[in-house]
Amino acid sequence: MTFVTVLALLLSYVLGSIPAATWVARARGVDIRTVGSGNSGATNVLRAVGSGPALAVALFDILKGALAVWIARALGLEGPWAALCGVAAVIGHNFSPFLKFRGGKGVSTSFGTVAALDPLVGLAAFVLGVGTVWLTRFVSAGSILGGVAAAFTVLALGRPAWLCAAVVGLVALLIWQHRENVRRLSAGNERRLGEKMK
């Protein structure tokens, strides 16, 4: 592993760890970690602060994953190393040193990473994920099914083993991060998009 590779991985992790949701909400006088789900992500910002800030957070989080891949490629790293930089950004987002190694669930940052690595796989995730949210109003269900779509697509297309491993690994982490949402979905008390916080 070269110095450039280590530098790219560290930069990707630090980039991913920038807690946009927490900082944007704080600028509006809200501690996002103490309201709603307590999650530092765009969906909680939407419920606690509003649609404009939530959209800004979602776009920034997507960009974090894509930028990690692009930075790696700009530094001459391709294939597995570029994918690993994207994964490092997601890990930074989920376990941010700015938030005592807590963070979001990695949906947007994972999407940015996957879309930058393989746009077709990213498109499959986007279509099924957004479609599920539109039909059910459950962001968590859309996130999980979008991830599953990405995993199935990358395997069905016969992409290289390193890309399959990166995508499937990110999806597994995403589902694990949503384990409480899965329990609430099963129990029938998961909040729908647009539902006000109690």
mmCIF file of C-alpha atoms in Angstrom:
data_model
loop_
_atom_site.group_PDB
_atom_site.id
_atom_site.type_symbol
_atom_site.label_atom_id
_atom_site.label_comp_id
_atom_site.label_asym_id
_atom_site.label_seq_id
_atom_site.Cartn_x
_atom_site.Cartn_y
_atom_site.Cartn_z
ATOM 1 C CA MET A 1 0.000 0.000 0.000
ATOM 2 C CA THR A 2 1.545 3.286 -1.132
ATOM 3 C CA PHE A 3 1.507 6.682 0.547
ATOM 4 C CA VAL A 4 -0.970 7.922 -2.078
ATOM 5 C CA THR A 5 -3.332 5.049 -1.284
ATOM 6 C CA VAL A 6 -3.215 5.729 2.462
ATOM 7 C CA LEU A 7 -3.722 9.447 1.820
ATOM 8 C CA ALA A 8 -6.737 8.774 -0.398
ATOM 9 C CA LEU A 9 -8.323 6.471 2.181
ATOM 10 C CA LEU A 10 -7.796 8.986 4.984
ATOM 11 C CA LEU A 11 -9.154 11.852 2.890
ATOM 12 C CA SER A 12 -12.183 9.758 1.990
ATOM 13 C CA TYR A 13 -12.877 8.888 5.615
ATOM 14 C CA VAL A 14 -12.546 12.511 6.757
ATOM 15 C CA LEU A 15 -14.729 13.713 3.883
ATOM 16 C CA GLY A 16 -17.366 11.146 4.725
ATOM 17 C CA SER A 17 -17.269 12.054 8.400
ATOM 18 C CA ILE A 18 -18.400 15.663 7.816
ATOM 19 C CA PRO A 19 -21.788 15.656 9.640
ATOM 20 C CA ALA A 20 -23.785 17.900 7.328
ATOM 21 C CA ALA A 21 -27.127 17.008 8.912
ATOM 22 C CA THR A 22 -25.931 17.866 12.405
ATOM 23 C CA TRP A 23 -24.337 21.142 11.378
ATOM 24 C CA VAL A 24 -27.215 22.282 9.155
ATOM 25 C CA ALA A 25 -29.753 21.539 11.896
ATOM 26 C CA ARG A 26 -27.588 23.250 14.495
ATOM 27 C CA ALA A 27 -27.521 26.371 12.335
ATOM 28 C CA ARG A 28 -31.337 26.342 12.651
ATOM 29 C CA GLY A 29 -31.131 25.966 16.417
ATOM 30 C CA VAL A 30 -31.892 22.219 16.463
ATOM 31 C CA ASP A 31 -29.765 19.426 17.898
ATOM 32 C CA ILE A 32 -30.661 16.701 15.403
ATOM 33 C CA ARG A 33 -29.359 13.987 17.721
ATOM 34 C CA THR A 34 -32.017 14.742 20.330
ATOM 35 C CA VAL A 35 -35.110 14.938 18.081
ATOM 36 C CA GLY A 36 -37.006 12.410 16.000
ATOM 37 C CA SER A 37 -34.973 9.286 15.386
ATOM 38 C CA GLY A 38 -31.799 10.957 16.648
ATOM 39 C CA ASN A 39 -30.188 10.031 13.341
ATOM 40 C CA SER A 40 -27.808 12.488 11.685
ATOM 41 C CA GLY A 41 -29.321 12.181 8.232
ATOM 42 C CA ALA A 42 -31.493 13.936 5.665
ATOM 43 C CA THR A 43 -34.762 12.233 6.670
ATOM 44 C CA ASN A 44 -34.486 13.399 10.265
ATOM 45 C CA VAL A 45 -33.548 16.892 9.065
ATOM 46 C CA LEU A 46 -36.674 16.874 6.900
ATOM 47 C CA ARG A 47 -38.865 16.100 9.895
ATOM 48 C CA ALA A 48 -37.097 18.439 12.296
ATOM 49 C CA VAL A 49 -36.091 21.402 10.147
ATOM 50 C CA GLY A 50 -37.749 21.273 6.726
ATOM 51 C CA SER A 51 -37.449 20.229 3.098
ATOM 52 C CA GLY A 52 -34.879 22.802 1.952
ATOM 53 C CA PRO A 53 -32.220 21.930 4.523
ATOM 54 C CA ALA A 54 -32.997 18.210 4.078
ATOM 55 C CA LEU A 55 -32.425 18.408 0.316
ATOM 56 C CA ALA A 56 -29.123 20.228 0.857
ATOM 57 C CA VAL A 57 -28.006 17.554 3.330
ATOM 58 C CA ALA A 58 -29.012 14.691 1.013
ATOM 59 C CA LEU A 59 -27.154 16.187 -1.955
ATOM 60 C CA PHE A 60 -24.049 16.860 0.128
ATOM 61 C CA ASP A 61 -24.071 13.328 1.531
ATOM 62 C CA ILE A 62 -24.410 11.857 -1.977
ATOM 63 C CA LEU A 63 -21.530 14.045 -3.116
ATOM 64 C CA LYS A 64 -19.332 12.767 -0.275
ATOM 65 C CA GLY A 65 -19.454 9.219 -1.642
ATOM 66 C CA ALA A 66 -19.002 10.253 -5.260
ATOM 67 C CA LEU A 67 -16.142 12.620 -4.417
ATOM 68 C CA ALA A 68 -14.286 9.904 -2.530
ATOM 69 C CA VAL A 69 -14.307 7.740 -5.673
ATOM 70 C CA TRP A 70 -13.389 10.654 -7.946
ATOM 71 C CA ILE A 71 -10.544 11.767 -5.673
ATOM 72 C CA ALA A 72 -9.150 8.240 -5.689
ATOM 73 C CA ARG A 73 -9.255 8.140 -9.485
ATOM 74 C CA ALA A 74 -7.689 11.597 -9.721
ATOM 75 C CA LEU A 75 -4.811 10.275 -7.612
ATOM 76 C CA GLY A 76 -4.337 7.393 -10.042
ATOM 77 C CA LEU A 77 -6.179 4.759 -8.026
ATOM 78 C CA GLU A 78 -8.621 2.585 -9.940
ATOM 79 C CA GLY A 79 -10.788 -0.470 -9.376
ATOM 80 C CA PRO A 80 -10.677 -1.917 -5.876
ATOM 81 C CA TRP A 81 -8.889 1.072 -4.345
ATOM 82 C CA ALA A 82 -11.402 3.566 -5.685
ATOM 83 C CA ALA A 83 -14.188 1.373 -4.321
ATOM 84 C CA LEU A 84 -12.451 1.133 -0.952
ATOM 85 C CA CYS A 85 -12.227 4.929 -0.798
ATOM 86 C CA GLY A 86 -15.985 5.091 -1.329
ATOM 87 C CA VAL A 87 -16.481 2.556 1.440
ATOM 88 C CA ALA A 88 -14.208 4.643 3.692
ATOM 89 C CA ALA A 89 -16.445 7.667 3.087
ATOM 90 C CA VAL A 90 -19.526 5.671 4.099
ATOM 91 C CA ILE A 91 -17.793 4.421 7.240
ATOM 92 C CA GLY A 92 -16.823 8.017 8.035
ATOM 93 C CA HIS A 93 -20.434 9.092 7.607
ATOM 94 C CA ASN A 94 -21.787 6.322 9.833
ATOM 95 C CA PHE A 95 -19.065 6.564 12.469
ATOM 96 C CA SER A 96 -17.960 10.190 12.488
ATOM 97 C CA PRO A 97 -15.258 11.371 14.898
ATOM 98 C CA PHE A 98 -17.109 14.709 14.972
ATOM 99 C CA LEU A 99 -20.068 12.904 16.583
ATOM 100 C CA LYS A 100 -18.191 10.585 18.960
ATOM 101 C CA PHE A 101 -18.146 7.896 16.255
ATOM 102 C CA ARG A 102 -21.875 7.985 15.677
ATOM 103 C CA GLY A 103 -23.571 9.341 12.581
ATOM 104 C CA GLY A 104 -26.104 8.572 9.906
ATOM 105 C CA LYS A 105 -27.171 5.355 8.223
ATOM 106 C CA GLY A 106 -25.133 5.859 5.075
ATOM 107 C CA VAL A 107 -27.917 5.729 2.490
ATOM 108 C CA SER A 108 -27.052 8.847 0.504
ATOM 109 C CA THR A 109 -23.290 8.384 0.798
ATOM 110 C CA SER A 110 -23.580 4.735 -0.252
ATOM 111 C CA PHE A 111 -25.683 5.792 -3.238
ATOM 112 C CA GLY A 112 -23.085 8.384 -4.250
ATOM 113 C CA THR A 113 -20.340 5.782 -3.998
ATOM 114 C CA VAL A 114 -22.207 3.138 -5.996
ATOM 115 C CA ALA A 115 -23.345 5.612 -8.657
ATOM 116 C CA ALA A 116 -19.787 6.852 -9.143
ATOM 117 C CA LEU A 117 -18.416 3.306 -9.369
ATOM 118 C CA ASP A 118 -21.130 1.975 -11.699
ATOM 119 C CA PRO A 119 -23.881 4.372 -12.862
ATOM 120 C CA LEU A 120 -26.133 1.524 -14.065
ATOM 121 C CA VAL A 121 -26.101 -0.125 -10.649
ATOM 122 C CA GLY A 122 -26.732 3.267 -9.074
ATOM 123 C CA LEU A 123 -29.679 3.820 -11.419
ATOM 124 C CA ALA A 124 -31.241 0.498 -10.399
ATOM 125 C CA ALA A 125 -30.936 1.473 -6.729
ATOM 126 C CA PHE A 126 -32.400 4.908 -7.398
ATOM 127 C CA VAL A 127 -35.412 3.675 -9.378
ATOM 128 C CA LEU A 128 -36.464 0.981 -6.919
ATOM 129 C CA GLY A 129 -35.609 3.062 -3.855
ATOM 130 C CA VAL A 130 -37.480 6.188 -4.942
ATOM 131 C CA GLY A 131 -40.334 4.096 -6.334
ATOM 132 C CA THR A 132 -40.756 2.325 -3.001
ATOM 133 C CA VAL A 133 -40.764 5.599 -1.058
ATOM 134 C CA TRP A 134 -43.294 7.079 -3.497
ATOM 135 C CA LEU A 135 -45.621 4.086 -3.159
ATOM 136 C CA THR A 136 -45.310 3.408 0.559
ATOM 137 C CA ARG A 137 -44.017 6.690 2.064
ATOM 138 C CA PHE A 138 -41.517 4.628 4.056
ATOM 139 C CA VAL A 139 -38.014 6.034 3.561
ATOM 140 C CA SER A 140 -36.452 3.103 5.392
ATOM 141 C CA ALA A 141 -38.156 0.557 3.120
ATOM 142 C CA GLY A 142 -37.063 2.486 0.048
ATOM 143 C CA SER A 143 -33.503 2.669 1.326
ATOM 144 C CA ILE A 144 -33.317 -1.051 2.015
ATOM 145 C CA LEU A 145 -34.979 -2.133 -1.233
ATOM 146 C CA GLY A 146 -32.856 0.290 -3.217
ATOM 147 C CA GLY A 147 -29.786 -1.283 -1.664
ATOM 148 C CA VAL A 148 -31.045 -4.779 -2.428
ATOM 149 C CA ALA A 149 -31.651 -3.698 -6.036
ATOM 150 C CA ALA A 150 -28.043 -2.517 -6.269
ATOM 151 C CA ALA A 151 -26.742 -5.818 -4.896
ATOM 152 C CA PHE A 152 -28.826 -7.922 -7.275
ATOM 153 C CA THR A 153 -27.950 -5.724 -10.249
ATOM 154 C CA VAL A 154 -24.200 -5.763 -9.699
ATOM 155 C CA LEU A 155 -24.269 -9.564 -9.373
ATOM 156 C CA ALA A 156 -26.635 -10.085 -12.323
ATOM 157 C CA LEU A 157 -24.452 -7.958 -14.585
ATOM 158 C CA GLY A 158 -21.406 -10.047 -13.719
ATOM 159 C CA ARG A 159 -19.337 -7.094 -12.595
ATOM 160 C CA PRO A 160 -15.787 -7.704 -11.250
ATOM 161 C CA ALA A 161 -15.523 -9.435 -7.896
ATOM 162 C CA TRP A 162 -14.127 -6.327 -6.190
ATOM 163 C CA LEU A 163 -17.122 -4.245 -7.288
ATOM 164 C CA CYS A 164 -19.593 -6.933 -6.215
ATOM 165 C CA ALA A 165 -17.888 -7.166 -2.835
ATOM 166 C CA ALA A 166 -17.967 -3.380 -2.354
ATOM 167 C CA VAL A 167 -21.640 -3.032 -3.278
ATOM 168 C CA VAL A 168 -22.843 -6.063 -1.337
ATOM 169 C CA GLY A 169 -20.764 -4.970 1.664
ATOM 170 C CA LEU A 170 -22.278 -1.483 1.592
ATOM 171 C CA VAL A 171 -25.780 -2.927 1.315
ATOM 172 C CA ALA A 172 -25.158 -5.269 4.247
ATOM 173 C CA LEU A 173 -23.971 -2.310 6.344
ATOM 174 C CA LEU A 174 -26.986 -0.261 5.257
ATOM 175 C CA ILE A 175 -29.414 -2.990 6.291
ATOM 176 C CA TRP A 176 -27.641 -3.391 9.640
ATOM 177 C CA GLN A 177 -27.900 0.354 10.242
ATOM 178 C CA HIS A 178 -31.642 0.065 9.592
ATOM 179 C CA ARG A 179 -32.241 -2.844 11.977
ATOM 180 C CA GLU A 180 -34.442 -0.716 14.297
ATOM 181 C CA ASN A 181 -36.439 0.486 11.296
ATOM 182 C CA VAL A 182 -36.980 -3.117 10.235
ATOM 183 C CA ARG A 183 -38.357 -3.892 13.686
ATOM 184 C CA ARG A 184 -40.693 -0.899 13.509
ATOM 185 C CA LEU A 185 -41.819 -1.847 10.012
ATOM 186 C CA SER A 186 -42.600 -5.350 11.253
ATOM 187 C CA ALA A 187 -44.487 -3.934 14.232
ATOM 188 C CA GLY A 188 -46.400 -1.468 12.074
ATOM 189 C CA ASN A 189 -45.212 1.679 13.842
ATOM 190 C CA GLU A 190 -42.581 3.034 11.451
ATOM 191 C CA ARG A 191 -43.055 6.718 10.593
ATOM 192 C CA ARG A 192 -44.043 7.566 7.031
ATOM 193 C CA LEU A 193 -42.531 10.370 4.992
ATOM 194 C CA GLY A 194 -44.319 13.600 5.834
ATOM 195 C CA GLU A 195 -45.558 12.345 9.197
ATOM 196 C CA LYS A 196 -44.948 14.873 11.933
ATOM 197 C CA MET A 197 -42.764 14.059 14.899
ATOM 198 C CA LYS A 198 -44.561 13.473 18.159
#
